[in-house]
């Protein structure tokens, strides 16, 4: 049996992540990965078990390296609403500027391709992690009395989760930073306690 471990699997996953992110899974064949990595088709299949497994690995890598750090930063930020505002500001910036501007989010893009099995599990876990981070920040905001009374924190966290996915998809479709920031402001403004009632 040939040795297929002479290359670094993490590096191959990094290449596959970028291919799937930019092109989508349906438009990316195993030959694209072969061309991008210089590896043989047999080496890729022996190491990863095929395109579907490689895709799942790329999704997991994306979540681990790109999504989870943002979620953790939000959940650990004790400023409440300003932390949520900063999260969305960073999200808009990442989606609209820099090397990956216009690519959207690999996970959000994946939802459009109706994944199943392990890929769907990765997507579901991503959604749960994002909602949990947003709900944690909302709970902090409630403790700091920044939110209007009676707000359903779980439903609001779900709403903001959907807003994040919408930003990912609309940025890929060419929405401008100003358009996305306006949508964020419209979603966050009704959450805040009336400034005239502060201290009452």
N, CA, C and O of each residue as an XYZ file, in Angstrom:
800
protein
N       0.851     -1.200      0.000
C       0.000      0.000      0.000
C       0.880      1.242      0.000
O       1.794      1.335      0.820
N       0.643      2.180     -0.874
C       1.474      3.381     -0.917
C       1.245      4.244      0.310
O       0.155      4.257      0.881
N       2.267      4.951      0.700
C       2.172      5.864      1.832
C       1.498      7.148      1.374
O       2.037      7.875      0.540
N       0.318      7.428      1.921
C      -0.402      8.636      1.529
C      -0.264      9.718      2.583
O      -0.903     10.765      2.478
N       0.555      9.486      3.594
C       0.714     10.452      4.663
C       1.966     11.310      4.491
O       2.433     11.939      5.440
N       2.505     11.329      3.270
C       3.689     12.141      3.040
C       3.327     13.613      2.884
O       4.218     14.454      2.765
N       2.023     13.944      2.884
C       1.581     15.324      2.821
C       0.840     15.666      4.108
O       0.468     14.780      4.877
N       0.637     16.931      4.327
C      -0.024     17.405      5.537
C      -1.539     17.507      5.284
O      -1.973     18.380      4.533
N      -2.346     16.632      5.897
C      -3.795     16.657      5.649
C      -4.431     18.010      5.958
O      -5.352     18.438      5.261
N      -3.943     18.685      6.998
C      -4.524     19.976      7.355
C      -4.344     20.988      6.228
O      -5.227     21.805      5.967
N      -3.196     20.926      5.566
C      -2.969     21.827      4.440
C      -3.898     21.529      3.280
O      -4.377     22.447      2.614
N      -4.158     20.252      3.033
C      -5.088     19.871      1.972
C      -6.496     20.350      2.311
O      -7.219     20.836      1.441
N      -6.878     20.211      3.567
C      -8.197     20.691      3.987
C      -8.307     22.203      3.802
O      -9.366     22.718      3.444
N      -7.202     22.908      4.050
C      -7.209     24.350      3.855
C      -7.452     24.725      2.407
O      -8.199     25.660      2.121
N      -6.828     24.003      1.496
C      -7.043     24.245      0.067
C      -8.484     23.909     -0.311
O      -9.138     24.670     -1.024
N      -8.976     22.765      0.170
C     -10.350     22.360     -0.138
C     -11.357     23.357      0.433
O     -12.365     23.665     -0.203
N     -11.079     23.852      1.624
C     -11.963     24.847      2.243
C     -12.134     26.054      1.331
O     -13.256     26.516      1.123
N     -11.046     26.565      0.791
C     -11.117     27.734     -0.074
C     -11.856     27.423     -1.382
O     -12.621     28.248     -1.882
N     -11.622     26.244     -1.920
C     -12.313     25.868     -3.153
C     -13.817     25.754     -2.939
O     -14.598     26.315     -3.707
N     -14.225     25.033     -1.899
C     -15.653     24.867     -1.624
C     -16.293     26.205     -1.259
O     -17.440     26.469     -1.621
N     -15.560     27.036     -0.551
C     -16.074     28.342     -0.125
C     -16.329     29.232     -1.338
O     -17.378     29.870     -1.435
N     -15.383     29.275     -2.248
C     -15.498     30.169     -3.390
C     -16.460     29.627     -4.447
O     -17.220     30.387     -5.047
N     -16.423     28.301     -4.674
C     -17.156     27.725     -5.803
C     -18.427     26.983     -5.411
O     -19.322     26.818     -6.239
N     -18.522     26.532     -4.160
C     -19.629     25.674     -3.756
C     -19.292     24.216     -3.977
O     -18.429     23.892     -4.793
N     -19.963     23.336     -3.260
C     -19.626     21.916     -3.351
C     -20.047     21.313     -4.687
O     -19.338     20.466     -5.232
N     -21.187     21.737     -5.221
C     -21.659     21.158     -6.478
C     -20.728     21.486     -7.634
O     -20.541     20.670     -8.536
N     -20.145     22.678     -7.609
C     -19.286     23.113     -8.712
C     -17.828     22.719     -8.525
O     -16.999     22.983     -9.395
N     -17.510     22.091     -7.404
C     -16.127     21.709     -7.122
C     -15.985     20.198     -7.204
O     -16.574     19.467     -6.408
N     -15.213     19.739     -8.157
C     -14.971     18.311     -8.300
C     -13.665     17.914     -7.636
O     -12.843     18.764     -7.295
N     -13.484     16.622     -7.458
C     -12.253     16.143     -6.852
C     -11.052     16.516     -7.712
O      -9.947     16.686     -7.197
N     -11.264     16.644     -9.022
C     -10.158     17.033     -9.910
C      -9.696     18.455     -9.626
O      -8.522     18.776     -9.816
N     -10.616     19.319     -9.169
C     -10.220     20.675     -8.785
C      -9.255     20.638     -7.606
O      -8.283     21.392     -7.554
N      -9.543     19.749     -6.665
C      -8.667     19.617     -5.495
C      -7.333     19.018     -5.911
O      -6.280     19.435     -5.427
N      -7.380     18.028     -6.820
C      -6.150     17.432     -7.351
C      -5.278     18.512     -7.988
O      -4.073     18.571     -7.744
N      -5.895     19.367     -8.808
C      -5.145     20.414     -9.504
C      -4.578     21.443     -8.534
O      -3.464     21.934     -8.716
N      -5.355     21.765     -7.501
C      -4.929     22.803     -6.558
C      -3.850     22.313     -5.602
O      -3.016     23.104     -5.159
N      -3.851     21.021     -5.277
C      -2.904     20.493     -4.293
C      -1.711     19.786     -4.924
O      -0.656     19.655     -4.302
N      -1.885     19.332     -6.163
C      -0.828     18.570     -6.801
C      -0.780     17.120     -6.371
O       0.136     16.391     -6.750
N      -1.765     16.687     -5.576
C      -1.829     15.301     -5.122
C      -2.563     14.445     -6.149
O      -3.296     14.961     -6.993
N      -2.365     13.177     -6.068
C      -3.086     12.267     -6.953
C      -4.493     12.033     -6.408
O      -4.756     12.185     -5.215
N      -5.380     11.662     -7.315
C      -6.746     11.332     -6.912
C      -6.759     10.189     -5.899
O      -7.516     10.229     -4.928
N      -5.925      9.170     -6.120
C      -5.910      8.031     -5.208
C      -5.433      8.437     -3.818
O      -5.944      7.929     -2.821
N      -4.469      9.339     -3.737
C      -3.996      9.798     -2.432
C      -5.101     10.523     -1.677
O      -5.275     10.335     -0.473
N      -5.845     11.356     -2.404
C      -6.949     12.074     -1.767
C      -8.019     11.117     -1.264
O      -8.516     11.262     -0.147
N      -8.371     10.142     -2.087
C      -9.402      9.187     -1.673
C      -8.921      8.331     -0.507
O      -9.684      8.058      0.420
N      -7.662      7.909     -0.548
C      -7.131      7.094      0.547
C      -7.064      7.862      1.858
O      -7.287      7.301      2.931
N      -6.756      9.146      1.761
C      -6.602      9.951      2.973
C      -7.929     10.445      3.526
O      -8.106     10.508      4.742
N      -8.871     10.799      2.642
C     -10.104     11.454      3.098
C     -11.370     10.661      2.808
O     -12.426     10.980      3.356
N     -11.299      9.655      1.977
C     -12.472      8.829      1.728
C     -13.416      9.356      0.679
O     -14.528      8.844      0.553
N     -13.019     10.363     -0.082
C     -13.884     10.864     -1.139
C     -14.262     12.317     -0.952
O     -13.932     12.946      0.053
N     -14.966     12.837     -1.954
C     -15.316     14.253     -1.967
C     -16.212     14.635     -0.791
O     -15.995     15.674     -0.168
N     -17.210     13.817     -0.479
C     -18.139     14.169      0.597
C     -17.412     14.300      1.931
O     -17.662     15.239      2.686
N     -16.513     13.362      2.222
C     -15.763     13.427      3.473
C     -14.816     14.620      3.484
O     -14.618     15.254      4.520
N     -14.242     14.918      2.343
C     -13.362     16.082      2.243
C     -14.156     17.361      2.489
O     -13.670     18.283      3.145
N     -15.365     17.414      1.969
C     -16.233     18.579      2.179
C     -16.571     18.753      3.656
O     -16.515     19.864      4.183
N     -16.916     17.669      4.315
C     -17.222     17.739      5.743
C     -15.997     18.225      6.522
O     -16.112     19.055      7.424
N     -14.835     17.700      6.163
C     -13.615     18.140      6.822
C     -13.344     19.616      6.602
O     -12.903     20.314      7.515
N     -13.607     20.094      5.396
C     -13.416     21.510      5.094
C     -14.408     22.372      5.882
O     -14.042     23.429      6.396
N     -15.651     21.924      5.976
C     -16.644     22.658      6.778
C     -16.211     22.747      8.234
O     -16.282     23.812      8.847
N     -15.760     21.622      8.784
C     -15.330     21.618     10.181
C     -14.138     22.538     10.392
O     -14.050     23.240     11.399
N     -13.224     22.526      9.432
C     -12.053     23.402      9.544
C     -12.484     24.863      9.523
O     -11.980     25.671     10.303
N     -13.403     25.202      8.642
C     -13.902     26.573      8.551
C     -14.522     27.006      9.880
O     -14.233     28.090     10.387
N     -15.369     26.154     10.432
C     -16.030     26.485     11.692
C     -15.002     26.661     12.803
O     -15.082     27.606     13.587
N     -14.046     25.756     12.867
C     -13.045     25.798     13.937
C     -12.171     27.045     13.859
O     -11.887     27.675     14.877
N     -11.750     27.394     12.657
C     -10.773     28.478     12.510
C     -11.396     29.852     12.285
O     -10.779     30.869     12.602
N     -12.613     29.891     11.741
C     -13.193     31.186     11.378
C     -14.438     31.539     12.185
O     -14.602     32.691     12.588
N     -15.313     30.571     12.426
C     -16.569     30.882     13.109
C     -16.434     30.849     14.631
O     -16.802     31.810     15.307
N     -15.917     29.764     15.164
C     -15.861     29.588     16.612
C     -15.131     30.709     17.326
O     -15.603     31.144     18.377
N     -13.994     31.210     16.814
C     -13.348     32.330     17.511
C     -14.244     33.566     17.624
O     -14.231     34.249     18.648
N     -15.023     33.855     16.577
C     -15.942     34.995     16.645
C     -17.054     34.744     17.657
O     -17.440     35.648     18.397
N     -17.567     33.519     17.688
C     -18.625     33.185     18.641
C     -18.103     33.294     20.071
O     -18.779     33.840     20.943
N     -16.911     32.777     20.309
C     -16.337     32.797     21.658
C     -16.096     34.232     22.116
O     -16.370     34.586     23.262
N     -15.584     35.043     21.212
C     -15.324     36.440     21.559
C     -16.614     37.146     21.952
O     -16.636     37.919     22.910
N     -17.686     36.884     21.214
C     -18.974     37.494     21.525
C     -19.509     37.004     22.869
O     -19.944     37.808     23.693
N     -19.479     35.692     23.094
C     -20.031     35.122     24.320
C     -19.279     35.583     25.560
O     -19.859     35.705     26.639
N     -17.983     35.838     25.400
C     -17.155     36.214     26.545
C     -17.110     37.717     26.791
O     -16.603     38.165     27.820
N     -17.635     38.492     25.854
C     -17.643     39.947     25.980
C     -18.748     40.353     26.951
O     -19.904     39.970     26.772
N     -18.400     41.120     27.969
C     -19.368     41.443     29.026
C     -19.964     42.838     28.864
O     -20.407     43.436     29.844
N     -19.980     43.358     27.652
C     -20.523     44.708     27.451
C     -21.984     44.727     27.040
O     -22.597     45.794     26.994
N     -22.556     43.562     26.739
C     -23.960     43.523     26.355
C     -24.198     43.981     24.930
O     -23.576     43.471     23.999
N     -25.101     44.947     24.753
C     -25.462     45.403     23.408
C     -24.273     45.915     22.594
O     -24.205     45.626     21.399
N     -23.335     46.659     23.182
C     -22.173     47.072     22.389
C     -21.389     45.879     21.831
O     -20.825     45.965     20.740
N     -21.352     44.777     22.568
C     -20.663     43.580     22.077
C     -21.376     43.022     20.851
O     -20.727     42.594     19.896
N     -22.703     43.024     20.871
C     -23.480     42.542     19.723
C     -23.290     43.474     18.534
O     -23.143     43.018     17.400
N     -23.291     44.768     18.789
C     -23.056     45.732     17.709
C     -21.683     45.517     17.081
O     -21.545     45.557     15.858
N     -20.672     45.289     17.910
C     -19.322     45.061     17.396
C     -19.242     43.760     16.602
O     -18.543     43.690     15.591
N     -19.949     42.739     17.054
C     -19.971     41.465     16.339
C     -20.486     41.667     14.918
O     -19.881     41.190     13.957
N     -21.601     42.373     14.792
C     -22.170     42.580     13.456
C     -21.314     43.520     12.623
O     -21.230     43.364     11.404
N     -20.684     44.486     13.260
C     -19.787     45.378     12.528
C     -18.606     44.605     11.952
O     -18.214     44.823     10.805
N     -18.038     43.700     12.755
C     -16.929     42.870     12.270
C     -17.397     41.935     11.165
O     -16.680     41.702     10.192
N     -18.612     41.399     11.321
C     -19.139     40.478     10.317
C     -19.288     41.182      8.972
O     -18.883     40.646      7.941
N     -19.865     42.372      8.981
C     -20.028     43.128      7.736
C     -18.666     43.434      7.127
O     -18.486     43.320      5.914
N     -17.715     43.819      7.956
C     -16.381     44.142      7.455
C     -15.715     42.931      6.811
O     -15.141     43.035      5.727
N     -15.793     41.786      7.479
C     -15.183     40.562      6.949
C     -15.813     40.161      5.630
O     -15.115     39.718      4.718
N     -17.124     40.311      5.520
C     -17.815     39.879      4.306
C     -17.621     40.837      3.135
O     -17.730     40.427      1.979
N     -17.336     42.098      3.415
C     -17.317     43.095      2.343
C     -15.931     43.645      2.025
O     -15.767     44.367      1.042
N     -14.931     43.314      2.840
C     -13.603     43.856      2.616
C     -12.556     42.754      2.754
O     -12.779     41.737      3.409
N     -11.425     42.983      2.128
C     -10.315     42.057      2.299
C     -10.304     40.928      1.283
O     -11.023     40.953      0.284
N      -9.472     39.941      1.564
C      -9.187     38.857      0.616
C     -10.424     38.055      0.222
O     -10.534     37.597     -0.915
N     -11.359     37.885      1.165
C     -12.506     37.015      0.905
C     -13.810     37.802      0.712
O     -14.903     37.251      0.843
N     -13.678     39.073      0.404
C     -14.866     39.905      0.168
C     -15.702     39.319     -0.960
O     -15.176     38.956     -2.012
N     -17.003     39.230     -0.733
C     -17.907     38.725     -1.752
C     -18.042     37.216     -1.787
O     -18.794     36.681     -2.602
N     -17.320     36.520     -0.910
C     -17.414     35.060     -0.875
C     -18.557     34.590      0.004
O     -18.954     33.428     -0.082
N     -19.094     35.454      0.843
C     -20.084     35.015      1.816
C     -19.432     34.183      2.898
O     -18.258     34.367      3.218
N     -20.198     33.272      3.454
C     -19.735     32.371      4.522
C     -19.870     30.939      4.006
O     -20.911     30.578      3.455
N     -18.851     30.138      4.173
C     -18.916     28.758      3.683
C     -20.121     28.023      4.255
O     -20.784     27.274      3.537
N     -20.411     28.226      5.527
C     -21.535     27.525      6.153
C     -22.862     28.036      5.602
O     -23.731     27.236      5.257
N     -23.029     29.338      5.515
C     -24.264     29.895      4.953
C     -24.445     29.456      3.504
O     -25.547     29.094      3.091
N     -23.362     29.489      2.739
C     -23.433     29.026      1.354
C     -23.862     27.568      1.284
O     -24.620     27.178      0.396
N     -23.370     26.762      2.228
C     -23.674     25.331      2.235
C     -25.164     25.068      2.437
O     -25.699     24.090      1.916
N     -25.832     25.936      3.190
C     -27.273     25.760      3.401
C     -28.033     25.770      2.080
O     -29.060     25.104      1.949
N     -27.538     26.519      1.106
C     -28.221     26.626     -0.176
C     -28.093     25.365     -1.017
O     -28.801     25.203     -2.011
N     -27.185     24.467     -0.617
C     -26.945     23.254     -1.400
C     -27.599     22.021     -0.767
O     -27.322     20.885     -1.152
N     -28.477     22.275      0.219
C     -29.299     21.218      0.817
C     -28.470     20.014      1.270
O     -28.692     18.899      0.800
N     -27.518     20.233      2.178
C     -26.650     19.127      2.592
C     -27.387     18.120      3.462
O     -28.451     18.414      4.007
N     -26.818     16.947      3.583
C     -27.386     15.905      4.444
C     -26.259     15.255      5.224
O     -25.086     15.575      5.034
N     -26.635     14.335      6.105
C     -25.644     13.567      6.838
C     -24.740     14.421      7.713
O     -25.202     15.329      8.404
N     -23.436     14.118      7.674
C     -22.480     14.811      8.537
C     -22.380     16.293      8.204
O     -22.181     17.112      9.102
N     -22.512     16.647      6.949
C     -22.451     18.060      6.577
C     -23.584     18.840      7.235
O     -23.370     19.941      7.742
N     -24.779     18.278      7.228
C     -25.915     18.952      7.863
C     -25.694     19.082      9.364
O     -26.081     20.086      9.962
N     -25.080     18.085      9.975
C     -24.785     18.155     11.408
C     -23.847     19.318     11.709
O     -24.046     20.037     12.688
N     -22.820     19.510     10.871
C     -21.898     20.635     11.056
C     -22.659     21.954     10.962
O     -22.429     22.861     11.761
N     -23.563     22.065      9.989
C     -24.337     23.284      9.825
C     -25.263     23.529     11.013
O     -25.390     24.658     11.487
N     -25.905     22.475     11.486
C     -26.796     22.614     12.639
C     -26.023     23.048     13.884
O     -26.496     23.880     14.659
N     -24.840     22.481     14.066
C     -24.015     22.843     15.226
C     -23.542     24.292     15.122
O     -23.450     24.997     16.127
N     -23.249     24.719     13.921
C     -22.842     26.112     13.694
C     -23.975     27.049     14.084
O     -23.756     28.039     14.783
N     -25.174     26.743     13.637
C     -26.326     27.579     13.970
C     -26.550     27.622     15.476
O     -26.817     28.687     16.033
N     -26.444     26.480     16.134
C     -26.633     26.424     17.576
C     -25.561     27.226     18.305
O     -25.853     27.910     19.285
N     -24.320     27.142     17.828
C     -23.237     27.887     18.456
C     -23.399     29.385     18.307
O     -23.135     30.133     19.248
N     -23.832     29.838     17.133
C     -24.058     31.258     16.915
C     -25.200     31.766     17.780
O     -25.091     32.820     18.405
N     -26.293     31.015     17.815
C     -27.427     31.445     18.642
C     -27.036     31.497     20.114
O     -27.416     32.434     20.817
N     -26.292     30.517     20.589
C     -25.884     30.492     22.000
C     -25.025     31.704     22.341
O     -25.180     32.299     23.407
N     -24.112     32.071     21.429
C     -23.259     33.225     21.683
C     -24.081     34.512     21.725
O     -23.864     35.363     22.588
N     -25.017     34.652     20.802
C     -25.866     35.836     20.783
C     -26.762     35.881     22.018
O     -26.971     36.948     22.595
N     -27.287     34.735     22.421
C     -28.147     34.724     23.611
C     -27.342     35.066     24.861
O     -27.843     35.752     25.752
N     -26.097     34.592     24.934
C     -25.252     34.938     26.072
C     -25.040     36.450     26.155
O     -25.105     37.035     27.236
N     -24.787     37.073     25.006
C     -24.599     38.522     24.982
C     -25.891     39.254     25.345
O     -25.858     40.279     26.026
N     -27.017     38.729     24.893
C     -28.302     39.336     25.252
C     -28.584     39.207     26.751
O     -29.109     40.134     27.368
N     -28.240     38.078     27.325
C     -28.424     37.896     28.770
C     -27.580     38.889     29.558
O     -28.017     39.423     30.577
N     -26.371     39.129     29.072
C     -25.530     40.141     29.709
C     -26.169     41.520     29.576
O     -26.188     42.298     30.530
N     -26.690     41.816     28.390
C     -27.356     43.095     28.168
C     -28.562     43.256     29.089
O     -28.826     44.350     29.588
N     -29.287     42.169     29.310
C     -30.442     42.225     30.218
C     -29.985     42.496     31.651
O     -30.602     43.282     32.370
N     -28.900     41.838     32.056
C     -28.358     42.063     33.402
C     -27.924     43.516     33.594
O     -28.035     44.069     34.688
N     -27.430     44.122     32.519
C     -26.987     45.512     32.567
C     -28.139     46.489     32.333
O     -27.936     47.702     32.281
N     -29.349     45.946     32.194
C     -30.561     46.745     31.996
C     -30.468     47.613     30.728
O     -30.891     48.768     30.710
N     -29.907     47.022     29.688
C     -29.795     47.718     28.400
C     -30.969     47.416     27.470
O     -31.159     48.102     26.466
N     -31.760     46.387     27.803
C     -32.821     45.942     26.905
C     -34.186     46.422     27.377
O     -34.413     46.651     28.565
N     -35.079     46.564     26.419
C     -36.441     46.935     26.794
C     -37.080     45.790     27.582
O     -36.770     44.625     27.331
N     -37.955     46.101     28.517
C     -38.570     45.061     29.355
C     -39.403     44.093     28.519
O     -39.991     44.470     27.505
N     -39.439     42.845     28.965
C     -40.299     41.845     28.352
C     -39.749     41.209     27.097
O     -40.458     40.451     26.434
N     -38.519     41.491     26.753
C     -37.944     40.935     25.529
C     -37.707     39.431     25.687
O     -37.138     38.993     26.687
N     -38.139     38.651     24.711
C     -37.901     37.205     24.687
C     -36.480     36.985     24.169
O     -36.219     37.145     22.977
N     -35.563     36.619     25.067
C     -34.155     36.542     24.692
C     -33.875     35.411     23.713
O     -33.053     35.567     22.809
N     -34.541     34.285     23.877
C     -34.315     33.163     22.978
C     -34.793     33.498     21.567
O     -34.089     33.241     20.591
N     -35.984     34.068     21.464
C     -36.513     34.439     20.149
C     -35.671     35.536     19.507
O     -35.455     35.532     18.295
N     -35.199     36.468     20.320
C     -34.360     37.541     19.797
C     -33.025     37.001     19.302
O     -32.521     37.430     18.264
N     -32.449     36.051     20.052
C     -31.201     35.426     19.615
C     -31.397     34.690     18.297
O     -30.518     34.718     17.436
N     -32.537     34.035     18.131
C     -32.844     33.355     16.867
C     -32.966     34.368     15.727
O     -32.461     34.142     14.627
N     -33.638     35.477     16.002
C     -33.788     36.534     14.996
C     -32.427     37.070     14.564
O     -32.183     37.246     13.370
N     -31.546     37.329     15.516
C     -30.227     37.863     15.193
C     -29.356     36.818     14.486
O     -28.508     37.164     13.664
N     -29.569     35.554     14.810
C     -28.863     34.484     14.098
C     -29.247     34.496     12.619
O     -28.389     34.390     11.743
N     -30.532     34.625     12.360
C     -30.995     34.696     10.972
C     -30.467     35.946     10.276
O     -30.176     35.918      9.080
N     -30.344     37.041     11.022
C     -29.779     38.265     10.457
C     -28.329     38.038     10.036
O     -27.914     38.502      8.975
N     -27.560     37.332     10.857
C     -26.165     37.050     10.520
C     -26.070     36.233      9.234
O     -25.245     36.525      8.369
N     -26.919     35.207      9.110
C     -26.914     34.407      7.886
C     -27.333     35.246      6.684
O     -26.796     35.079      5.589
N     -28.286     36.142      6.886
C     -28.724     37.005      5.785
C     -27.598     37.930      5.333
O     -27.432     38.168      4.137
N     -26.830     38.445      6.276
C     -25.683     39.292      5.926
C     -24.686     38.489      5.089
O     -24.158     38.976      4.090
N     -24.439     37.250      5.518
C     -23.508     36.398      4.765
C     -23.963     36.214      3.318
O     -23.161     36.312      2.390
N     -25.244     35.951      3.136
C     -25.759     35.685      1.789
C     -25.892     36.954      0.962
O     -25.565     36.954     -0.224
N     -26.367     38.037      1.570
C     -26.538     39.283      0.821
C     -25.197     39.879      0.424
O     -25.078     40.487     -0.640
N     -24.186     39.711      1.270
C     -22.862     40.226      0.912
C     -22.322     39.480     -0.300
O     -21.655     40.070     -1.149
N     -22.606     38.196     -0.381
C     -22.169     37.406     -1.541
C     -22.890     37.862     -2.809
O     -22.344     37.774     -3.909
N     -24.105     38.345     -2.646
C     -24.892     38.806     -3.786
C     -24.576     40.251     -4.173
O     -25.151     40.781     -5.123
N     -23.652     40.895     -3.429
C     -23.222     42.231     -3.814
C     -23.775     43.373     -2.988
O     -23.589     44.533     -3.356
N     -24.453     43.086     -1.880
C     -24.956     44.165     -1.033
C     -23.786     44.983     -0.488
O     -22.729     44.432     -0.177
N     -23.975     46.282     -0.375
C     -22.909     47.162      0.093
C     -22.830     47.140      1.618
O     -23.802     46.781      2.282
N     -21.675     47.523      2.179
C     -21.575     47.624      3.638
C     -22.625     48.541      4.238
O     -23.168     48.241      5.300
N     -22.921     49.656      3.577
C     -23.919     50.587      4.108
C     -25.300     49.946      4.167
O     -26.035     50.140      5.136
N     -25.654     49.185      3.137
C     -26.947     48.494      3.150
C     -27.028     47.512      4.320
O     -28.045     47.445      5.011
N     -25.976     46.770      4.533
C     -25.966     45.769      5.596
C     -25.964     46.430      6.972
O     -26.635     45.955      7.888
N     -25.219     47.513      7.120
C     -25.194     48.224      8.395
C     -26.554     48.821      8.720
O     -26.961     48.848      9.881
N     -27.257     49.297      7.705
C     -28.599     49.838      7.919
C     -29.543     48.750      8.423
O     -30.359     48.992      9.312
N     -29.428     47.557      7.855
C     -30.272     46.444      8.296
C     -29.949     46.063      9.734
O     -30.853     45.771     10.517
N     -28.672     46.063     10.085
C     -28.273     45.737     11.461
C     -28.840     46.770     12.430
O     -29.395     46.412     13.469
N     -28.700     48.045     12.093
C     -29.208     49.098     12.970
C     -30.715     48.976     13.165
O     -31.218     49.187     14.269
N     -31.432     48.640     12.102
C     -32.884     48.493     12.195
C     -33.263     47.312     13.087
O     -34.299     47.348     13.752
N     -32.439     46.271     13.108
C     -32.732     45.103     13.938
C     -32.370     45.337     15.400
O     -33.055     44.843     16.295
N     -31.300     46.084     15.648
C     -30.830     46.256     17.023
C     -31.513     47.403     17.765
O     -31.686     47.345     18.982
N     -31.893     48.428     17.038
C     -32.478     49.609     17.683
C     -33.699     49.281     18.549
O     -33.795     49.793     19.665
N     -34.638     48.446     18.077
C     -35.820     48.163     18.908
C     -35.521     47.344     20.170
O     -36.384     47.225     21.039
N     -34.334     46.789     20.282
C     -34.009     45.974     21.449
C     -33.665     46.819     22.663
O     -33.836     46.378     23.799
N     -33.188     48.016     22.431
C     -32.646     48.823     23.518
C     -33.753     49.453     24.360
O     -34.815     49.821     23.857
N     -33.476     49.562     25.635
C     -34.356     50.284     26.539
C     -34.431     51.745     26.099
O     -33.434     52.313     25.652
N     -35.596     52.342     26.222
C     -35.776     53.740     25.859
C     -34.785     54.585     26.652
O     -34.817     54.564     27.882
N     -33.897     55.336     25.974
C     -32.913     56.146     26.714
C     -33.541     57.105     27.711
O     -32.921     57.449     28.717
N     -34.771     57.540     27.438
C     -35.429     58.479     28.343
C     -35.823     57.832     29.651
O     -36.144     58.512     30.626
N     -35.796     56.468     29.664
C     -36.196     55.751     30.869
C     -35.002     55.233     31.641
O     -35.164     54.574     32.668
N     -33.801     55.524     31.158
C     -32.613     55.061     31.858
C     -32.595     55.650     33.274
O     -32.835     56.838     33.485
N     -32.302     54.775     34.221
C     -32.186     55.196     35.607
C     -33.485     55.190     36.362
O     -33.480     55.434     37.568
N     -34.608     54.921     35.709
C     -35.889     54.884     36.412
C     -36.100     53.558     37.106
O     -37.130     53.353     37.748
